[in-house]
């Protein structure tokens, strides 16, 4: 379903380059639940953005659902992202000018749903995440954890085939973090959703079937240790 | 050193009010290391902002270093904040238009230091946090954890008497989180710095001498359990 071949990402620095990802090759099959771990600055968010069609690599090939992504126009890449992908950002990236309700509804606007279908889906998510009372507030009126929950609700709203989640529980208490991981597990096991999460937590990583370790932009893969 | 009496914070909602903090009274002595814990939305960041002189309560009194804060002008409150307080924000709040070096240097500009003294202090912090290579980059070119480290470096730069830290390790790997907590412990035990941290982590809370639990804006206090 997802296949990276010799992917590199670098930025200009002085007269040379600083490499953020180096020669990354990996395959993710449909239905997998993969965790990406590694120190700060090791390239996890960069890798997730490339996988989620939000950023282009400097070199290498990316096959997403058998489509060679690097040959696509930006418009085609954006369509693919909107049709198949839910993305939870490390810094939430909610739209400040939209309410909580409107932020969660945004991905549904591309799905050809009726207005009442959208309304019912958003209401269901607000209820499940326990934030009904916040639906008319704006992101800057929410706590850090509440913003994180809205980001997750938005990512799962359109029932995407793949969810990319960048440290989805960093600002949550352990009970709430557990609820989010149980939701991901349910989506993966009951609905066959492919999940790729970046996490610093061994507890969260244990929910997946595989761990990819990044270090200075290099990749190593290990099966999930039994805790 | 810090004394809150009957502090409440609310926002207008419809025809009524939504209470974020309810009737909070607490004292923090100089040299304490206090952790504030509680679920998402329980008012922790709000309480920390009031303690850090960044927000005003709706009701109640706040004595900071024997000064009744609610009687002060905004300018006086800002001076107090700049002279005595280091604040680590939950969402970092780095200045996008300034480099990493300039962000860390900002609090030193109010301290009447010579340019070479500032240069030496910033160099020392960049080195200690292992981010020398990033000093000329802008915040949007850093990883989430790197931004968090710059926020912490900025908060400790001017050697403040009190540090307020809002979930300072949420985006860090456990080794780096430990380094930050060891730094706080050192500042507290060797330099007598008062530390008030908001944290979701029991491991981090164990570094302090006292835990304050917030729930729906109400406060309860417990000594630190031995783990
Ligand atoms: N301008 C505002 N208008 C309405 N409600 C607000 C406003 N600002 C904050 N709130 C509410 O105050 C409550 C407490 O927020 P706060 O950020 O203090 O929580 P917190 O305990 O730090 O949570 P977290 O652990 O998620 O960071 C939240 O329910 C939030 O929605
Ligand atoms: N525009 C840029 N110019 C230069 N360097 C950049 C740029 N964008 C990102 N980087 C660098 O890429 C590296 C990897 O960043 P990335 O955000 O992928 O790390 P990460 O593994 O997600 O870290 P964290 O765990 O802290 O979130 C960092 O060292 C960062 O400074
Ligand atoms: Mg990251
Ligand atoms: Mg908070």
GROMACS .gro file of N, CA, C and O in nm, chain A residues 105-203:
model
  396
  105UNK      N    1  -1.559   1.958   1.085
  105UNK     CA    2  -1.639   1.937   0.966
  105UNK      C    3  -1.558   1.948   0.836
  105UNK      O    4  -1.595   1.891   0.732
  106UNK      N    5  -1.446   2.023   0.842
  106UNK     CA    6  -1.369   2.054   0.720
  106UNK      C    7  -1.342   1.935   0.626
  106UNK      O    8  -1.371   1.944   0.506
  107UNK      N    9  -1.291   1.822   0.673
  107UNK     CA   10  -1.262   1.711   0.581
  107UNK      C   11  -1.390   1.654   0.517
  107UNK      O   12  -1.384   1.593   0.411
  108UNK      N   13  -1.505   1.675   0.582
  108UNK     CA   14  -1.629   1.618   0.530
  108UNK      C   15  -1.682   1.696   0.410
  108UNK      O   16  -1.764   1.645   0.333
  109UNK      N   17  -1.633   1.820   0.395
  109UNK     CA   18  -1.682   1.904   0.286
  109UNK      C   19  -1.638   1.852   0.149
  109UNK      O   20  -1.694   1.889   0.047
  110UNK      N   21  -1.534   1.766   0.146
  110UNK     CA   22  -1.486   1.712   0.018
  110UNK      C   23  -1.547   1.576  -0.013
  110UNK      O   24  -1.506   1.509  -0.107
  111UNK      N   25  -1.645   1.534   0.071
  111UNK     CA   26  -1.690   1.395   0.059
  111UNK      C   27  -1.827   1.381  -0.007
  111UNK      O   28  -1.883   1.271  -0.010
  112UNK      N   29  -1.882   1.492  -0.056
  112UNK     CA   30  -2.014   1.481  -0.119
  112UNK      C   31  -2.122   1.432  -0.024
  112UNK      O   32  -2.216   1.364  -0.066
  113UNK      N   33  -2.110   1.466   0.106
  113UNK     CA   34  -2.213   1.425   0.202
  113UNK      C   35  -2.321   1.533   0.208
  113UNK      O   36  -2.295   1.649   0.180
  114UNK      N   37  -2.444   1.494   0.244
  114UNK     CA   38  -2.548   1.594   0.264
  114UNK      C   39  -2.517   1.671   0.393
  114UNK      O   40  -2.442   1.623   0.479
  115UNK      N   41  -2.578   1.789   0.405
  115UNK     CA   42  -2.555   1.872   0.523
  115UNK      C   43  -2.597   1.799   0.651
  115UNK      O   44  -2.530   1.807   0.755
  116UNK      N   45  -2.706   1.722   0.646
  116UNK     CA   46  -2.752   1.653   0.768
  116UNK      C   47  -2.662   1.535   0.801
  116UNK      O   48  -2.641   1.502   0.919
  117UNK      N   49  -2.601   1.472   0.697
  117UNK     CA   50  -2.506   1.362   0.723
  117UNK      C   51  -2.382   1.418   0.794
  117UNK      O   52  -2.330   1.357   0.888
  118UNK      N   53  -2.335   1.535   0.747
  118UNK     CA   54  -2.217   1.597   0.809
  118UNK      C   55  -2.248   1.633   0.954
  118UNK      O   56  -2.169   1.607   1.046
  119UNK      N   57  -2.367   1.691   0.974
  119UNK     CA   58  -2.407   1.735   1.107
  119UNK      C   59  -2.406   1.618   1.205
  119UNK      O   60  -2.357   1.628   1.319
  120UNK      N   61  -2.460   1.505   1.158
  120UNK     CA   62  -2.470   1.388   1.245
  120UNK      C   63  -2.332   1.330   1.275
  120UNK      O   64  -2.304   1.287   1.389
  121UNK      N   65  -2.242   1.332   1.176
  121UNK     CA   66  -2.107   1.280   1.197
  121UNK      C   67  -2.029   1.367   1.297
  121UNK      O   68  -1.963   1.315   1.387
  122UNK      N   69  -2.038   1.499   1.281
  122UNK     CA   70  -1.966   1.589   1.372
  122UNK      C   71  -2.020   1.576   1.514
  122UNK      O   72  -1.944   1.570   1.612
  123UNK      N   73  -2.155   1.568   1.526
  123UNK     CA   74  -2.216   1.556   1.659
  123UNK      C   75  -2.168   1.429   1.728
  123UNK      O   76  -2.136   1.428   1.848
  124UNK      N   77  -2.158   1.322   1.649
  124UNK     CA   78  -2.112   1.194   1.702
  124UNK      C   79  -1.968   1.205   1.755
  124UNK      O   80  -1.936   1.153   1.863
  125UNK      N   81  -1.882   1.274   1.680
  125UNK     CA   82  -1.742   1.290   1.722
  125UNK      C   83  -1.728   1.380   1.844
  125UNK      O   84  -1.651   1.351   1.936
  126UNK      N   85  -1.804   1.491   1.846
  126UNK     CA   86  -1.800   1.581   1.962
  126UNK      C   87  -1.838   1.505   2.088
  126UNK      O   88  -1.776   1.521   2.195
  127UNK      N   89  -1.939   1.418   2.075
  127UNK     CA   90  -1.987   1.340   2.187
  127UNK      C   91  -1.883   1.239   2.232
  127UNK      O   92  -1.850   1.230   2.351
  128UNK      N   93  -1.826   1.167   2.133
  128UNK     CA   94  -1.727   1.064   2.166
  128UNK      C   95  -1.603   1.122   2.234
  128UNK      O   96  -1.542   1.059   2.320
  129UNK      N   97  -1.561   1.244   2.194
  129UNK     CA   98  -1.443   1.307   2.253
  129UNK      C   99  -1.478   1.398   2.372
  129UNK      O  100  -1.392   1.466   2.425
  130UNK      N  101  -1.609   1.398   2.408
  130UNK     CA  102  -1.651   1.471   2.528
  130UNK      C  103  -1.626   1.622   2.518
  130UNK      O  104  -1.587   1.685   2.617
  131UNK      N  105  -1.647   1.680   2.401
  131UNK     CA  106  -1.620   1.824   2.384
  131UNK      C  107  -1.741   1.896   2.324
  131UNK      O  108  -1.728   1.998   2.258
  132UNK      N  109  -1.862   1.841   2.349
  132UNK     CA  110  -1.983   1.904   2.295
  132UNK      C  111  -1.993   2.049   2.339
  132UNK      O  112  -2.026   2.139   2.262
  133UNK      N  113  -1.960   2.076   2.466
  133UNK     CA  114  -1.972   2.212   2.520
  133UNK      C  115  -1.877   2.312   2.455
  133UNK      O  116  -1.891   2.432   2.474
  134UNK      N  117  -1.779   2.261   2.379
  134UNK     CA  118  -1.679   2.351   2.320
  134UNK      C  119  -1.703   2.378   2.172
  134UNK      O  120  -1.624   2.446   2.107
  135UNK      N  121  -1.815   2.323   2.116
  135UNK     CA  122  -1.827   2.320   1.969
  135UNK      C  123  -1.828   2.459   1.905
  135UNK      O  124  -1.789   2.474   1.790
  136UNK      N  125  -1.875   2.561   1.976
  136UNK     CA  126  -1.882   2.695   1.916
  136UNK      C  127  -1.764   2.784   1.956
  136UNK      O  128  -1.762   2.903   1.921
  137UNK      N  129  -1.669   2.729   2.031
  137UNK     CA  130  -1.551   2.807   2.068
  137UNK      C  131  -1.447   2.801   1.958
  137UNK      O  132  -1.453   2.715   1.869
  138UNK      N  133  -1.351   2.891   1.965
  138UNK     CA  134  -1.240   2.892   1.869
  138UNK      C  135  -1.117   2.827   1.932
  138UNK      O  136  -1.106   2.821   2.054
  139UNK      N  137  -1.024   2.777   1.849
  139UNK     CA  138  -0.909   2.704   1.904
  139UNK      C  139  -0.835   2.778   2.015
  139UNK      O  140  -0.792   2.715   2.112
  140UNK      N  141  -0.822   2.910   2.006
  140UNK     CA  142  -0.745   2.980   2.111
  140UNK      C  143  -0.822   2.989   2.244
  140UNK      O  144  -0.771   3.043   2.341
  141UNK      N  145  -0.945   2.938   2.245
  141UNK     CA  146  -1.021   2.934   2.371
  141UNK      C  147  -1.019   2.794   2.432
  141UNK      O  148  -1.090   2.768   2.530
  142UNK      N  149  -0.941   2.705   2.374
  142UNK     CA  150  -0.934   2.568   2.424
  142UNK      C  151  -0.804   2.543   2.497
  142UNK      O  152  -0.704   2.609   2.471
  143UNK      N  153  -0.806   2.442   2.587
  143UNK     CA  154  -0.681   2.400   2.651
  143UNK      C  155  -0.597   2.323   2.549
  143UNK      O  156  -0.647   2.281   2.444
  144UNK      N  157  -0.468   2.303   2.581
  144UNK     CA  158  -0.377   2.230   2.490
  144UNK      C  159  -0.429   2.092   2.456
  144UNK      O  160  -0.434   2.051   2.339
  145UNK      N  161  -0.474   2.019   2.558
  145UNK     CA  162  -0.525   1.884   2.535
  145UNK      C  163  -0.653   1.886   2.451
  145UNK      O  164  -0.675   1.799   2.367
  146UNK      N  165  -0.739   1.985   2.474
  146UNK     CA  166  -0.864   1.994   2.396
  146UNK      C  167  -0.833   2.020   2.249
  146UNK      O  168  -0.897   1.965   2.159
  147UNK      N  169  -0.733   2.105   2.222
  147UNK     CA  170  -0.693   2.130   2.083
  147UNK      C  171  -0.643   2.000   2.019
  147UNK      O  172  -0.673   1.970   1.902
  148UNK      N  173  -0.567   1.923   2.097
  148UNK     CA  174  -0.516   1.796   2.045
  148UNK      C  175  -0.631   1.702   2.009
  148UNK      O  176  -0.628   1.635   1.906
  149UNK      N  177  -0.735   1.698   2.096
  149UNK     CA  178  -0.851   1.611   2.070
  149UNK      C  179  -0.926   1.655   1.945
  149UNK      O  180  -0.973   1.572   1.866
  150UNK      N  181  -0.939   1.787   1.924
  150UNK     CA  182  -1.007   1.836   1.804
  150UNK      C  183  -0.928   1.796   1.680
  150UNK      O  184  -0.985   1.755   1.578
  151UNK      N  185  -0.795   1.803   1.688
  151UNK     CA  186  -0.710   1.761   1.577
  151UNK      C  187  -0.730   1.614   1.543
  151UNK      O  188  -0.733   1.575   1.426
  152UNK      N  189  -0.748   1.531   1.645
  152UNK     CA  190  -0.769   1.388   1.623
  152UNK      C  191  -0.909   1.364   1.565
  152UNK      O  192  -0.926   1.288   1.470
  153UNK      N  193  -1.009   1.434   1.620
  153UNK     CA  194  -1.146   1.420   1.568
  153UNK      C  195  -1.151   1.456   1.420
  153UNK      O  196  -1.213   1.388   1.339
  154UNK      N  197  -1.082   1.566   1.385
  154UNK     CA  198  -1.078   1.608   1.245
  154UNK      C  199  -1.012   1.504   1.156
  154UNK      O  200  -1.055   1.478   1.044
  155UNK      N  201  -0.908   1.440   1.208
  155UNK     CA  202  -0.834   1.341   1.127
  155UNK      C  203  -0.916   1.216   1.101
  155UNK      O  204  -0.903   1.152   0.997
  156UNK      N  205  -1.004   1.177   1.195
  156UNK     CA  206  -1.081   1.053   1.177
  156UNK      C  207  -1.218   1.079   1.116
  156UNK      O  208  -1.288   0.985   1.075
  157UNK      N  209  -1.259   1.207   1.105
  157UNK     CA  210  -1.396   1.243   1.066
  157UNK      C  211  -1.444   1.178   0.936
  157UNK      O  212  -1.553   1.122   0.930
  158UNK      N  213  -1.361   1.184   0.831
  158UNK     CA  214  -1.405   1.136   0.700
  158UNK      C  215  -1.377   0.987   0.680
  158UNK      O  216  -1.378   0.938   0.567
  159UNK      N  217  -1.353   0.916   0.790
  159UNK     CA  218  -1.324   0.772   0.785
  159UNK      C  219  -1.217   0.738   0.682
  159UNK      O  220  -1.239   0.661   0.589
  160UNK      N  221  -1.097   0.795   0.696
  160UNK     CA  222  -0.992   0.773   0.597
  160UNK      C  223  -0.938   0.630   0.602
  160UNK      O  224  -0.953   0.562   0.704
  161UNK      N  225  -0.874   0.590   0.496
  161UNK     CA  226  -0.815   0.456   0.487
  161UNK      C  227  -0.685   0.447   0.566
  161UNK      O  228  -0.646   0.340   0.612
  162UNK      N  229  -0.616   0.562   0.574
  162UNK     CA  230  -0.487   0.567   0.645
  162UNK      C  231  -0.487   0.685   0.740
  162UNK      O  232  -0.527   0.795   0.702
  163UNK      N  233  -0.440   0.662   0.862
  163UNK     CA  234  -0.424   0.772   0.957
  163UNK      C  235  -0.276   0.788   0.991
  163UNK      O  236  -0.210   0.690   1.029
  164UNK      N  237  -0.225   0.909   0.971
  164UNK     CA  238  -0.088   0.942   1.013
  164UNK      C  239  -0.101   1.031   1.136
  164UNK      O  240  -0.166   1.135   1.130
  165UNK      N  241  -0.042   0.989   1.248
  165UNK     CA  242  -0.060   1.066   1.372
  165UNK      C  243   0.077   1.103   1.432
  165UNK      O  244   0.156   1.013   1.465
  166UNK      N  245   0.104   1.233   1.441
  166UNK     CA  246   0.233   1.280   1.491
  166UNK      C  247   0.224   1.312   1.640
  166UNK      O  248   0.179   1.419   1.680
  167UNK      N  249   0.267   1.220   1.723
  167UNK     CA  250   0.264   1.234   1.869
  167UNK      C  251   0.125   1.278   1.917
  167UNK      O  252   0.110   1.385   1.976
  168UNK      N  253   0.023   1.193   1.893
  168UNK     CA  254  -0.117   1.232   1.918
  168UNK      C  255  -0.155   1.244   2.065
  168UNK      O  256  -0.264   1.294   2.095
  169UNK      N  257  -0.069   1.201   2.158
  169UNK     CA  258  -0.112   1.206   2.299
  169UNK      C  259  -0.017   1.287   2.387
  169UNK      O  260  -0.026   1.281   2.509
  170UNK      N  261   0.073   1.364   2.324
  170UNK     CA  262   0.176   1.437   2.400
  170UNK      C  263   0.121   1.529   2.508
  170UNK      O  264   0.184   1.550   2.610
  171UNK      N  265   0.002   1.586   2.486
  171UNK     CA  266  -0.052   1.680   2.584
  171UNK      C  267  -0.171   1.625   2.661
  171UNK      O  268  -0.249   1.701   2.718
  172UNK      N  269  -0.186   1.493   2.660
  172UNK     CA  270  -0.302   1.433   2.727
  172UNK      C  271  -0.260   1.359   2.853
  172UNK      O  272  -0.150   1.304   2.862
  173UNK      N  273  -0.350   1.357   2.949
  173UNK     CA  274  -0.333   1.276   3.070
  173UNK      C  275  -0.337   1.127   3.030
  173UNK      O  276  -0.396   1.091   2.929
  174UNK      N  277  -0.277   1.040   3.111
  174UNK     CA  278  -0.266   0.899   3.069
  174UNK      C  279  -0.401   0.831   3.045
  174UNK      O  280  -0.410   0.746   2.956
  175UNK      N  281  -0.507   0.868   3.116
  175UNK     CA  282  -0.639   0.805   3.089
  175UNK      C  283  -0.688   0.844   2.951
  175UNK      O  284  -0.740   0.760   2.876
  176UNK      N  285  -0.674   0.975   2.918
  176UNK     CA  286  -0.719   1.021   2.788
  176UNK      C  287  -0.631   0.966   2.676
  176UNK      O  288  -0.678   0.933   2.568
  177UNK      N  289  -0.500   0.955   2.704
  177UNK     CA  290  -0.408   0.898   2.605
  177UNK      C  291  -0.451   0.755   2.573
  177UNK      O  292  -0.452   0.712   2.457
  178UNK      N  293  -0.490   0.683   2.677
  178UNK     CA  294  -0.533   0.543   2.659
  178UNK      C  295  -0.659   0.537   2.572
  178UNK      O  296  -0.671   0.453   2.484
  179UNK      N  297  -0.753   0.631   2.595
  179UNK     CA  298  -0.876   0.632   2.513
  179UNK      C  299  -0.844   0.652   2.366
  179UNK      O  300  -0.904   0.589   2.278
  180UNK      N  301  -0.749   0.741   2.338
  180UNK     CA  302  -0.711   0.766   2.199
  180UNK      C  303  -0.647   0.641   2.138
  180UNK      O  304  -0.679   0.603   2.025
  181UNK      N  305  -0.558   0.577   2.212
  181UNK     CA  306  -0.492   0.458   2.159
  181UNK      C  307  -0.594   0.344   2.138
  181UNK      O  308  -0.584   0.268   2.043
  182UNK      N  309  -0.693   0.334   2.230
  182UNK     CA  310  -0.798   0.232   2.213
  182UNK      C  311  -0.881   0.261   2.088
  182UNK      O  312  -0.921   0.170   2.016
  183UNK      N  313  -0.907   0.390   2.061
  183UNK     CA  314  -0.979   0.428   1.939
  183UNK      C  315  -0.900   0.386   1.815
  183UNK      O  316  -0.955   0.327   1.722
  184UNK      N  317  -0.770   0.416   1.813
  184UNK     CA  318  -0.686   0.378   1.699
  184UNK      C  319  -0.687   0.226   1.680
  184UNK      O  320  -0.696   0.174   1.569
  185UNK      N  321  -0.677   0.155   1.793
  185UNK     CA  322  -0.675   0.008   1.787
  185UNK      C  323  -0.806  -0.044   1.727
  185UNK      O  324  -0.806  -0.133   1.642
  186UNK      N  325  -0.915   0.016   1.767
  186UNK     CA  326  -1.048  -0.024   1.718
  186UNK      C  327  -1.059   0.003   1.567
  186UNK      O  328  -1.100  -0.084   1.489
  187UNK      N  329  -1.017   0.123   1.525
  187UNK     CA  330  -1.021   0.157   1.382
  187UNK      C  331  -0.935   0.059   1.302
  187UNK      O  332  -0.970   0.017   1.192
  188UNK      N  333  -0.821   0.021   1.360
  188UNK     CA  334  -0.729  -0.069   1.290
  188UNK      C  335  -0.784  -0.210   1.283
  188UNK      O  336  -0.788  -0.271   1.176
  189UNK      N  337  -0.831  -0.262   1.397
  189UNK     CA  338  -0.873  -0.403   1.402
  189UNK      C  339  -1.014  -0.425   1.348
  189UNK      O  340  -1.041  -0.527   1.285
  190UNK      N  341  -1.105  -0.330   1.369
  190UNK     CA  342  -1.244  -0.351   1.323
  190UNK      C  343  -1.268  -0.296   1.183
  190UNK      O  344  -1.343  -0.355   1.105
  191UNK      N  345  -1.206  -0.183   1.150
  191UNK     CA  346  -1.231  -0.121   1.020
  191UNK      C  347  -1.114  -0.136   0.923
  191UNK      O  348  -1.121  -0.082   0.813
  192UNK      N  349  -1.007  -0.202   0.965
  192UNK     CA  350  -0.895  -0.223   0.873
  192UNK      C  351  -0.819  -0.097   0.837
  192UNK      O  352  -0.749  -0.093   0.735
  193UNK      N  353  -0.831   0.010   0.919
  193UNK     CA  354  -0.759   0.134   0.889
  193UNK      C  355  -0.610   0.115   0.915
  193UNK      O  356  -0.570   0.058   1.017
  194UNK      N  357  -0.527   0.161   0.820
  194UNK     CA  358  -0.382   0.155   0.837
  194UNK      C  359  -0.341   0.272   0.925
  194UNK      O  360  -0.385   0.385   0.903
  195UNK      N  361  -0.258   0.246   1.027
  195UNK     CA  362  -0.220   0.353   1.119
  195UNK      C  363  -0.068   0.365   1.126
  195UNK      O  364   0.001   0.264   1.147
  196UNK      N  365  -0.018   0.487   1.106
  196UNK     CA  366   0.125   0.513   1.123
  196UNK      C  367   0.138   0.627   1.224
  196UNK      O  368   0.095   0.738   1.196
  197UNK      N  369   0.191   0.596   1.342
  197UNK     CA  370   0.202   0.700   1.445
  197UNK      C  371   0.348   0.727   1.479
  197UNK      O  372   0.431   0.637   1.479
  198UNK      N  373   0.375   0.855   1.506
  198UNK     CA  374   0.505   0.892   1.565
  198UNK      C  375   0.479   0.900   1.714
  198UNK      O  376   0.383   0.963   1.757
  199UNK      N  377   0.562   0.836   1.795
  199UNK     CA  378   0.541   0.846   1.938
  199UNK      C  379   0.671   0.836   2.015
  199UNK      O  380   0.768   0.775   1.968
  200UNK      N  381   0.676   0.904   2.131
  200UNK     CA  382   0.790   0.890   2.222
  200UNK      C  383   0.759   0.787   2.331
  200UNK      O  384   0.843   0.761   2.417
  201UNK      N  385   0.633   0.733   2.329
  201UNK     CA  386   0.588   0.650   2.441
  201UNK      C  387   0.591   0.501   2.407
  201UNK      O  388   0.530   0.458   2.309
  202UNK      N  389   0.661   0.423   2.488
  202UNK     CA  390   0.667   0.277   2.467
  202UNK      C  391   0.528   0.214   2.485
  202UNK      O  392   0.495   0.116   2.419
  203UNK      N  393   0.450   0.273   2.575
  203UNK     CA  394   0.314   0.224   2.598
  203UNK      C  395   0.232   0.237   2.469
  203UNK      O  396   0.164   0.143   2.427
   0.00000   0.00000   0.00000
